[in-house]
């Protein structure tokens, strides 16, 4: 984990993580979930950071990630402010994004940001590092590029789902759908290579296969094998977990016009018999038509708990960034 010289821990990319850090975060998340089961526990958590303020700068559509982060901050007692619509900001008067965000940073202790601009979070984190009051930046989705906190919650969901089955090590994961523009796919596949002997089956229409830069970066990773195919039915029986994604129709509309066979990559109830009995089905959400609603009732459907895991892993991450993780892990906590 790279910690910059000013001591601010930024969460910018899947590439920055090490296995030890993830395992620590998962332990912290487990402990937070245990603590949160009682009223005393919830009050303890809400007393950890009531003196801290956070800004949610979300200028790309978001409800679940926005609410998930906002709720995580509230669980820790933090005060939140938000920018959702850049047309109400001085950016409209010609101010640069850098100046806007530097201004906002002076009111808060942490910035969580989602933007359609790839690389903006990195630019802002670098800029803030050079100021006399650096604060941490969390990337909550940067264009079609990265979504590292989604990958953390996806891995935590897999980690829990495979707890009794030897963990993530050696598992076969089928990632299906829009692999070209889905940022969650990019962050998750990079982070899966932190586990030994994982195999990824990338299943998609040939026009939506992973981008060349991701392919090249995965080829360099010793721990990971991957295959690319357009044959969903052949891939499904191998999967220990399936990760469904939606067509990212907000990008490159020309592809959507050509994409007449998206349905070929949808998970239907009739496919359930092809899956392993204990296969985990994940989806970063929102769902369009990629998963039949009837599948929600199947015990293999993990996507709803995946969303809740997102909130808890974000509580863990923020508590680590703002330095109260030790207090959560202390053995002499009040009884819950
Ligand atoms: C994802 C995203 O925004 O990239 N959603 C999310 O944050 N849970 C996936 C998507 O929008 O398809």
PDB file of C-alpha atoms in Angstrom, residues 19 29 32 73 78 92 106 127 129 140 148 166 174 185 199 205 209 217-218 227 229 237 243 246 248 250 274 288:
ATOM      1  CA  UNK A  19      -2.831  -8.953  -0.135  1.00  0.00           C
ATOM      2  CA  UNK A  29     -14.906  -5.374   8.350  1.00  0.00           C
ATOM      3  CA  UNK A  32     -17.284  -3.840  12.507  1.00  0.00           C
ATOM      4  CA  UNK A  73     -19.591   7.964   7.014  1.00  0.00           C
ATOM      5  CA  UNK A  78     -18.958  11.914  10.370  1.00  0.00           C
ATOM      6  CA  UNK A  92     -19.672  27.178 -14.666  1.00  0.00           C
ATOM      7  CA  UNK A 106     -10.297  23.226   2.685  1.00  0.00           C
ATOM      8  CA  UNK A 127      -2.466  18.351  -6.178  1.00  0.00           C
ATOM      9  CA  UNK A 129      -0.354  16.341  -1.569  1.00  0.00           C
ATOM     10  CA  UNK A 140     -15.573   6.012  -6.031  1.00  0.00           C
ATOM     11  CA  UNK A 148     -11.290   0.209  -6.575  1.00  0.00           C
ATOM     12  CA  UNK A 166     -10.621 -22.806   1.060  1.00  0.00           C
ATOM     13  CA  UNK A 174     -16.627 -16.079 -14.818  1.00  0.00           C
ATOM     14  CA  UNK A 185     -14.338  -5.516 -14.266  1.00  0.00           C
ATOM     15  CA  UNK A 199      -8.680 -18.459 -13.319  1.00  0.00           C
ATOM     16  CA  UNK A 205     -19.756 -10.322 -27.242  1.00  0.00           C
ATOM     17  CA  UNK A 209     -14.036  -7.933 -24.774  1.00  0.00           C
ATOM     18  CA  UNK A 217      -1.426  -6.142 -17.544  1.00  0.00           C
ATOM     19  CA  UNK A 218      -3.104  -9.494 -16.703  1.00  0.00           C
ATOM     20  CA  UNK A 227      -9.523 -17.090 -21.076  1.00  0.00           C
ATOM     21  CA  UNK A 229     -14.776 -16.440 -24.998  1.00  0.00           C
ATOM     22  CA  UNK A 237     -20.349 -25.049 -15.648  1.00  0.00           C
ATOM     23  CA  UNK A 243     -19.821 -11.798 -11.946  1.00  0.00           C
ATOM     24  CA  UNK A 246     -24.666  -4.527 -17.492  1.00  0.00           C
ATOM     25  CA  UNK A 248     -22.510   0.485 -20.123  1.00  0.00           C
ATOM     26  CA  UNK A 250     -23.623   5.727 -21.341  1.00  0.00           C
ATOM     27  CA  UNK A 274     -25.732 -25.589 -15.575  1.00  0.00           C
ATOM     28  CA  UNK A 288     -30.861  -4.071 -16.109  1.00  0.00           C
TER      29      UNK A 288
END
